Amino acid sequence: MNEKSKLTRRDFLKVSALGAAGAVLMPSALAAAPKSAKKKSSANDTIGIGFIGLGQQAMHLLAGFLTIDGVRVLAGCDVYDVKRARFEKRVKKYYAEHGQKCKVDLYEDYQDLLARDDIDAVVIATPDHQHALIAIAACRAGKDVYLEKPLTLTIYEGQQLRKAVREHCRILQVGSQQRSDAEFIHAANLVREGELGRIELIKVHVGGSPTPYTLPRQEVPAGLNWDKWLGPLPETIYYNSDLNPVITLEPEQNEQLWGAWRWYKGMGGGLMTDWGAHMFDIAQWAMGKDRNGPVKIIPAGYGPYEHLTYFYDNGTRVTEQEFDGGKQGVKIYGENGEWIQVCRGEFLASDPKFMPETKKKESDVPYETQVGHYQTFINSIRSRIDPNVPVEVGHSSNTMCILGNIANELGRPVVWNPIVEKFMHDPEADKLTHYQYRDGYKL
């Protein structure tokens, strides 16, 4: 590699922190953008934030956003009244402890929150099937968006969200926090600098595809608007408390499990999208395949292929399989047998020269609040420069995850054109890129 063109670790960190590799809204674009797209250019302006979806993940996000200078949490929205009450209690408690007056408004319908002029950006932490509808509505309402991963439930939804973000000149940050983690940045940097030579194989361990929904039907609790929770999903999906875990405030008892919707077909993508949106994301980033993707996907157990296998046009193979230790993570092999392995809180390598200079300290703080991912989003709102995980990156990483699920469901290889984002002469696979919304819902 030419030394002059080689990206240094310091430069790479700067690019990752600023999102400079993303699309920049040029002055001409801003001139044509809605008035709201030009707001918040000054570090002295307060950015008003609204939260949509107030479950377990939102509470982690809230703990982070509340601490950012120049940010004010103004409102929250959820279809379950007890979760709205918990959100209000936590926001008021934080501001009271910091000697600040606080008024926080609560909504059941996200459109009511989006209608407010004083809310500049929204944090969306709903189940995956609501991501596209709400994020697109937020873009149309002139709001910037912090959107939990995976970006969308389907490939088609991701395409439409990408279009909305650019048409409305919005900032969208995907909640793939590992892009702001120094150890994952270091791993991607090593590969992109060519330190391991040509990459032959990347093992990614995330877990399996979704399974059919089999939980027993239960009575919907008072205070939960189940129809709004379903949104575009069919009414045949019935309530079980695992889908929207019950909490109490007196006494306070928070969620005892993650919302199980993510494990079932029709509602989520299983571990393939839940953890894949983190770990497959790192694999594509390291390979330089952001905004791109695999060209062939072979399901686990097909012929001689023991593991789900992705092929890329540069000859690299990516497999979904467990490796040393069984943690979710990424292990990258170079052409000469050298390798690096990175998981959350763990970095291993075939040679000490590949190790990061400093090891991350153990912390009891939730992972989401340990890295500067939220601050990157706020910086992007002010600068109008894309963050380090813009919509195109979130979409291509999520597409990779979904393609694996499609190949597994069909039980045969599929051929994908990542440039035009279409299967090659495969109408059966085409049907799995989206689903029919129920009446009253459309993108």
Coordinates of N, CA and C in Angstrom, one line a residue, residues 157-303:
E157 N -38.2 -1.7 3.3 CA -38.4 -0.6 4.3 C -37.1 0.2 4.4
G158 N -36.0 -0.4 4.4 CA -34.7 0.3 4.5 C -34.5 1.1 3.3
Q159 N -34.8 0.6 2.1 CA -34.7 1.4 0.9 C -35.5 2.7 0.9
Q160 N -36.7 2.6 1.5 CA -37.6 3.7 1.5 C -37.2 4.7 2.6
L161 N -36.7 4.2 3.7 CA -36.2 5.1 4.7 C -34.9 5.9 4.2
R162 N -34.1 5.2 3.6 CA -32.9 5.9 3.0 C -33.3 7.0 2.1
K163 N -34.3 6.8 1.3 CA -34.8 7.8 0.3 C -35.4 9.0 1.1
A164 N -36.1 8.7 2.2 CA -36.8 9.8 3.0 C -35.7 10.6 3.6
V165 N -34.7 10.0 4.2 CA -33.6 10.8 4.9 C -33.0 11.8 3.9
R166 N -32.7 11.4 2.7 CA -32.0 12.2 1.8 C -33.0 13.3 1.2
E167 N -34.2 12.9 0.9 CA -35.2 13.8 0.3 C -35.5 15.0 1.3
H168 N -35.5 14.7 2.6 CA -35.8 15.7 3.6 C -34.6 16.3 4.3
C169 N -33.4 15.9 3.8 CA -32.2 16.5 4.3 C -32.0 16.3 5.8
R170 N -32.3 15.1 6.3 CA -32.2 14.9 7.7 C -30.9 14.2 8.1
I171 N -30.6 14.3 9.4 CA -29.5 13.5 10.0 C -30.1 12.3 10.6
L172 N -29.6 11.1 10.3 CA -30.0 9.9 10.9 C -28.8 9.1 11.4
Q173 N -28.8 8.8 12.7 CA -27.7 8.0 13.3 C -28.3 6.6 13.7
V174 N -27.7 5.6 13.2 CA -28.2 4.2 13.6 C -27.5 3.8 14.9
G175 N -28.2 3.1 15.8 CA -27.6 2.8 17.1 C -26.7 1.6 17.1
S176 N -25.7 1.6 16.2 CA -24.7 0.6 16.1 C -23.5 1.1 16.9
Q177 N -23.5 1.1 18.2 CA -22.6 1.8 19.1 C -21.1 1.3 18.9
Q178 N -20.9 0.1 18.4 CA -19.6 -0.4 18.2 C -18.8 0.4 17.3
R179 N -19.4 1.2 16.4 CA -18.7 2.1 15.5 C -18.0 3.2 16.3
S180 N -18.4 3.4 17.5 CA -17.8 4.5 18.3 C -17.0 3.9 19.5
D181 N -16.7 2.6 19.4 CA -15.9 1.9 20.4 C -14.5 1.8 19.9
A182 N -13.5 2.2 20.7 CA -12.1 2.3 20.3 C -11.5 0.9 19.8
E183 N -12.0 -0.1 20.5 CA -11.4 -1.5 20.1 C -11.9 -1.9 18.8
F184 N -13.2 -1.7 18.5 CA -13.7 -2.1 17.2 C -13.2 -1.1 16.1
I185 N -13.0 0.1 16.4 CA -12.4 1.1 15.4 C -10.9 0.6 15.1
H186 N -10.2 0.2 16.2 CA -8.9 -0.3 16.0 C -8.8 -1.6 15.1
A187 N -9.8 -2.5 15.3 CA -9.8 -3.7 14.5 C -10.1 -3.4 13.0
A188 N -11.1 -2.5 12.8 CA -11.4 -2.1 11.4 C -10.3 -1.4 10.7
N189 N -9.6 -0.6 11.5 CA -8.4 0.2 11.0 C -7.3 -0.7 10.5
L190 N -7.0 -1.8 11.3 CA -6.0 -2.7 11.0 C -6.2 -3.3 9.6
V191 N -7.5 -3.8 9.4 CA -7.8 -4.5 8.2 C -7.8 -3.5 7.0
R192 N -8.4 -2.3 7.2 CA -8.4 -1.3 6.1 C -7.1 -0.8 5.7
E193 N -6.1 -0.8 6.7 CA -4.8 -0.4 6.4 C -3.9 -1.5 5.7
G194 N -4.5 -2.7 5.6 CA -3.8 -3.8 5.0 C -2.8 -4.5 5.9
E195 N -2.9 -4.3 7.2 CA -2.0 -4.9 8.1 C -2.0 -6.5 8.2
L196 N -3.2 -7.0 7.8 CA -3.4 -8.5 7.8 C -3.3 -9.0 6.4
G197 N -2.9 -8.1 5.4 CA -2.9 -8.6 4.0 C -4.3 -8.8 3.5
R198 N -4.4 -9.5 2.4 CA -5.7 -9.8 1.8 C -6.6 -10.6 2.8
I199 N -7.8 -10.3 3.0 CA -8.7 -11.0 4.0 C -9.3 -12.1 3.2
E200 N -9.1 -13.3 3.8 CA -9.7 -14.5 3.1 C -11.0 -14.9 3.8
L201 N -11.0 -14.8 5.1 CA -12.2 -15.3 5.9 C -12.5 -14.4 7.1
I202 N -13.7 -14.2 7.3 CA -14.2 -13.5 8.5 C -15.2 -14.4 9.2
K203 N -15.0 -14.8 10.4 CA -16.0 -15.6 11.2 C -16.7 -14.6 12.0
V204 N -18.1 -14.6 11.9 CA -18.9 -13.7 12.7 C -19.9 -14.6 13.5
H205 N -19.9 -14.4 14.8 CA -20.8 -15.1 15.7 C -21.9 -14.2 16.2
V206 N -23.1 -14.5 15.7 CA -24.3 -13.7 16.2 C -25.4 -14.6 16.8
G207 N -25.7 -15.7 16.1 CA -26.8 -16.5 16.5 C -27.7 -16.8 15.3
G208 N -28.8 -17.5 15.6 CA -29.7 -18.0 14.6 C -30.8 -17.1 14.1
S209 N -31.5 -17.6 13.1 CA -32.6 -16.9 12.5 C -33.9 -17.0 13.4
P210 N -34.9 -16.2 13.1 CA -36.1 -16.3 13.9 C -36.9 -17.6 13.7
T211 N -37.8 -17.9 14.7 CA -38.5 -19.1 14.7 C -40.0 -18.7 14.7
P212 N -40.9 -19.7 14.3 CA -42.4 -19.4 14.3 C -42.8 -19.0 15.7
Y213 N -43.8 -18.1 15.8 CA -44.4 -17.6 17.0 C -45.3 -18.6 17.7
T214 N -44.9 -19.1 18.8 CA -45.7 -20.1 19.5 C -46.0 -19.8 20.9
L215 N -45.8 -18.6 21.4 CA -46.1 -18.3 22.8 C -47.6 -18.4 23.0
P216 N -48.1 -18.8 24.2 CA -49.5 -18.8 24.4 C -50.2 -17.5 24.4
R217 N -51.4 -17.4 24.0 CA -52.2 -16.2 24.0 C -52.6 -15.8 25.4
Q218 N -52.4 -14.5 25.7 CA -52.8 -13.9 27.0 C -53.7 -12.7 26.9
E219 N -54.3 -12.3 28.0 CA -55.2 -11.2 28.0 C -54.3 -9.9 28.0
V220 N -54.7 -9.0 27.1 CA -53.9 -7.7 27.0 C -54.2 -6.9 28.3
P221 N -53.1 -6.4 29.0 CA -53.2 -5.7 30.2 C -53.9 -4.3 30.0
A222 N -54.5 -3.8 31.0 CA -55.1 -2.5 31.0 C -53.9 -1.5 30.8
G223 N -54.2 -0.5 30.0 CA -53.2 0.5 29.7 C -52.3 0.3 28.5
L224 N -52.4 -0.9 27.9 CA -51.6 -1.2 26.7 C -52.5 -1.2 25.5
N225 N -52.2 -0.3 24.6 CA -52.9 -0.2 23.3 C -52.3 -1.2 22.3
W226 N -52.9 -2.4 22.3 CA -52.3 -3.5 21.6 C -52.4 -3.3 20.1
D227 N -53.5 -2.6 19.6 CA -53.7 -2.3 18.2 C -52.6 -1.4 17.7
K228 N -52.2 -0.4 18.5 CA -51.1 0.5 18.1 C -49.8 -0.2 18.2
W229 N -49.6 -1.1 19.2 CA -48.4 -1.9 19.3 C -48.2 -2.7 18.0
L230 N -49.2 -3.3 17.5 CA -49.1 -4.1 16.3 C -48.7 -3.2 15.1
G231 N -49.3 -2.0 15.0 CA -49.0 -1.2 13.8 C -49.3 -1.9 12.5
P232 N -48.4 -2.0 11.6 CA -48.6 -2.7 10.3 C -48.7 -4.2 10.4
L233 N -48.4 -4.8 11.5 CA -48.4 -6.3 11.6 C -49.9 -6.8 11.5
P234 N -50.1 -8.0 11.1 CA -51.4 -8.6 11.0 C -52.1 -8.8 12.4
E235 N -53.4 -8.6 12.4 CA -54.1 -8.8 13.7 C -54.0 -10.2 14.2
T236 N -53.6 -11.1 13.4 CA -53.5 -12.5 13.9 C -52.4 -12.7 14.9
I237 N -51.5 -11.8 15.0 CA -50.4 -11.8 16.0 C -51.1 -11.4 17.4
Y238 N -51.1 -12.3 18.3 CA -51.8 -12.1 19.5 C -50.9 -11.7 20.6
Y239 N -51.4 -11.2 21.7 CA -50.6 -10.7 22.8 C -50.1 -11.8 23.7
N240 N -48.8 -11.7 24.1 CA -48.2 -12.4 25.2 C -47.2 -11.5 25.9
S241 N -47.2 -11.5 27.2 CA -46.4 -10.6 27.9 C -44.9 -10.5 27.6
D242 N -44.4 -11.6 27.0 CA -43.0 -11.6 26.6 C -42.7 -10.6 25.5
L243 N -43.8 -10.3 24.7 CA -43.6 -9.4 23.6 C -43.4 -8.0 24.1
N244 N -44.1 -7.6 25.1 CA -44.0 -6.3 25.7 C -44.0 -6.5 27.2
P245 N -42.8 -6.7 27.7 CA -42.7 -7.1 29.1 C -43.4 -6.2 30.1
V246 N -44.1 -6.7 31.0 CA -44.8 -5.9 32.1 C -43.8 -5.4 33.0
I247 N -44.0 -4.1 33.4 CA -43.3 -3.5 34.5 C -44.2 -2.9 35.5
T248 N -43.7 -2.6 36.7 CA -44.5 -1.9 37.7 C -43.7 -0.7 38.3
L249 N -44.4 0.3 38.8 CA -43.7 1.4 39.4 C -43.8 1.4 41.0
E250 N -44.8 0.8 41.5 CA -45.0 0.7 43.0 C -45.3 -0.7 43.4
P251 N -44.3 -1.5 43.7 CA -42.9 -1.2 43.8 C -42.3 -1.2 42.3
E252 N -41.2 -0.6 42.2 CA -40.6 -0.5 40.9 C -39.9 -1.9 40.5
Q253 N -40.4 -2.4 39.4 CA -39.8 -3.6 38.9 C -39.7 -3.5 37.3
N254 N -38.5 -3.4 36.8 CA -38.3 -3.2 35.4 C -38.4 -4.5 34.6
E255 N -38.2 -4.5 33.3 CA -38.3 -5.6 32.5 C -37.3 -6.7 33.0
Q256 N -37.8 -8.0 33.0 CA -37.1 -9.1 33.4 C -36.5 -9.8 32.2
L257 N -36.8 -9.4 31.0 CA -36.3 -10.0 29.8 C -36.4 -8.9 28.7
W258 N -35.6 -9.2 27.6 CA -35.8 -8.3 26.4 C -37.0 -8.7 25.7
G259 N -37.7 -7.7 25.1 CA -38.9 -8.0 24.3 C -38.7 -9.1 23.3
A260 N -39.5 -10.2 23.5 CA -39.2 -11.4 22.7 C -39.7 -11.3 21.3
W261 N -40.4 -10.2 20.9 CA -40.8 -10.1 19.5 C -39.6 -10.3 18.5
R262 N -38.4 -10.0 19.0 CA -37.2 -10.1 18.1 C -36.9 -11.5 17.7
W263 N -37.4 -12.5 18.4 CA -37.0 -13.9 18.2 C -38.0 -14.6 17.2
Y264 N -39.1 -13.9 16.8 CA -40.1 -14.6 16.0 C -40.3 -14.1 14.6
K265 N -40.6 -15.0 13.7 CA -40.8 -14.6 12.3 C -42.0 -13.7 12.2
G266 N -41.9 -12.7 11.4 CA -43.0 -11.7 11.2 C -42.9 -10.5 12.1
M267 N -42.1 -10.7 13.2 CA -41.9 -9.6 14.2 C -40.5 -9.1 14.3
G268 N -39.5 -10.1 14.1 CA -38.1 -9.8 14.2 C -37.3 -10.7 13.4
G269 N -36.0 -10.4 13.4 CA -35.1 -11.2 12.6 C -34.2 -12.2 13.3
G270 N -34.6 -12.5 14.6 CA -33.8 -13.4 15.4 C -32.5 -12.8 15.8
L271 N -31.6 -13.6 16.3 CA -30.2 -13.1 16.6 C -29.5 -12.6 15.4
M272 N -29.9 -13.1 14.2 CA -29.3 -12.7 13.0 C -29.3 -11.2 12.8
T273 N -30.4 -10.6 13.1 CA -30.5 -9.1 13.0 C -30.2 -8.4 14.3
D274 N -30.6 -9.1 15.4 CA -30.4 -8.4 16.7 C -28.9 -8.2 17.0
W275 N -28.1 -9.2 16.9 CA -26.6 -9.1 17.1 C -25.9 -8.9 15.8
G276 N -26.5 -9.4 14.7 CA -25.9 -9.2 13.4 C -25.8 -7.7 13.0
A277 N -26.7 -6.9 13.4 CA -26.6 -5.5 13.1 C -25.4 -4.8 13.8
H278 N -24.8 -5.5 14.8 CA -23.6 -5.1 15.4 C -22.4 -5.7 14.7
M279 N -22.4 -7.1 14.7 CA -21.2 -7.8 14.3 C -21.0 -7.9 12.8
F280 N -22.0 -8.2 12.1 CA -21.9 -8.2 10.6 C -21.5 -6.8 10.1
D281 N -22.1 -5.8 10.8 CA -21.7 -4.4 10.5 C -20.2 -4.2 10.6
I282 N -19.6 -4.7 11.6 CA -18.1 -4.5 11.8 C -17.4 -5.3 10.7
A283 N -17.8 -6.5 10.3 CA -17.2 -7.2 9.2 C -17.2 -6.4 7.9
Q284 N -18.4 -5.9 7.5 CA -18.5 -5.1 6.3 C -17.7 -3.8 6.3
W285 N -17.7 -3.2 7.5 CA -16.9 -2.0 7.7 C -15.4 -2.2 7.5
A286 N -14.9 -3.3 8.1 CA -13.5 -3.6 8.0 C -13.1 -4.0 6.6
M287 N -14.0 -4.6 5.8 CA -13.7 -5.0 4.4 C -13.8 -3.8 3.5
G288 N -14.4 -2.7 3.9 CA -14.7 -1.6 3.0 C -15.9 -1.8 2.2
K289 N -16.9 -2.6 2.7 CA -18.1 -2.9 2.0 C -19.3 -2.2 2.5
D290 N -19.1 -1.1 3.2 CA -20.3 -0.3 3.6 C -20.9 0.2 2.3
R291 N -22.3 0.3 2.3 CA -23.0 0.7 1.2 C -22.9 -0.3 0.0
N292 N -22.5 -1.6 0.4 CA -22.3 -2.6 -0.6 C -22.9 -3.9 0.0
G293 N -22.3 -5.0 -0.3 CA -22.8 -6.3 0.3 C -22.3 -7.5 -0.4
P294 N -22.7 -8.7 0.0 CA -22.3 -9.9 -0.6 C -23.0 -10.2 -1.9
V295 N -22.5 -11.1 -2.7 CA -23.0 -11.4 -4.0 C -23.7 -12.8 -4.0
K296 N -23.3 -13.6 -3.0 CA -24.0 -15.0 -2.9 C -24.0 -15.4 -1.5
I297 N -25.2 -16.0 -1.1 CA -25.4 -16.4 0.3 C -25.8 -17.9 0.2
I298 N -25.1 -18.7 1.0 CA -25.4 -20.1 1.1 C -25.9 -20.5 2.5
P299 N -27.0 -21.1 2.7 CA -27.5 -21.3 4.0 C -26.7 -22.4 4.7
A300 N -26.9 -22.4 6.1 CA -26.2 -23.4 6.9 C -26.8 -24.8 6.5
G301 N -25.8 -25.8 6.4 CA -26.3 -27.1 6.1 C -26.5 -27.5 4.7
Y302 N -26.3 -26.5 3.8 CA -26.5 -26.8 2.4 C -25.2 -27.4 1.8
G303 N -25.4 -28.7 1.3 CA -24.2 -29.3 0.7 C -23.1 -29.4 1.7

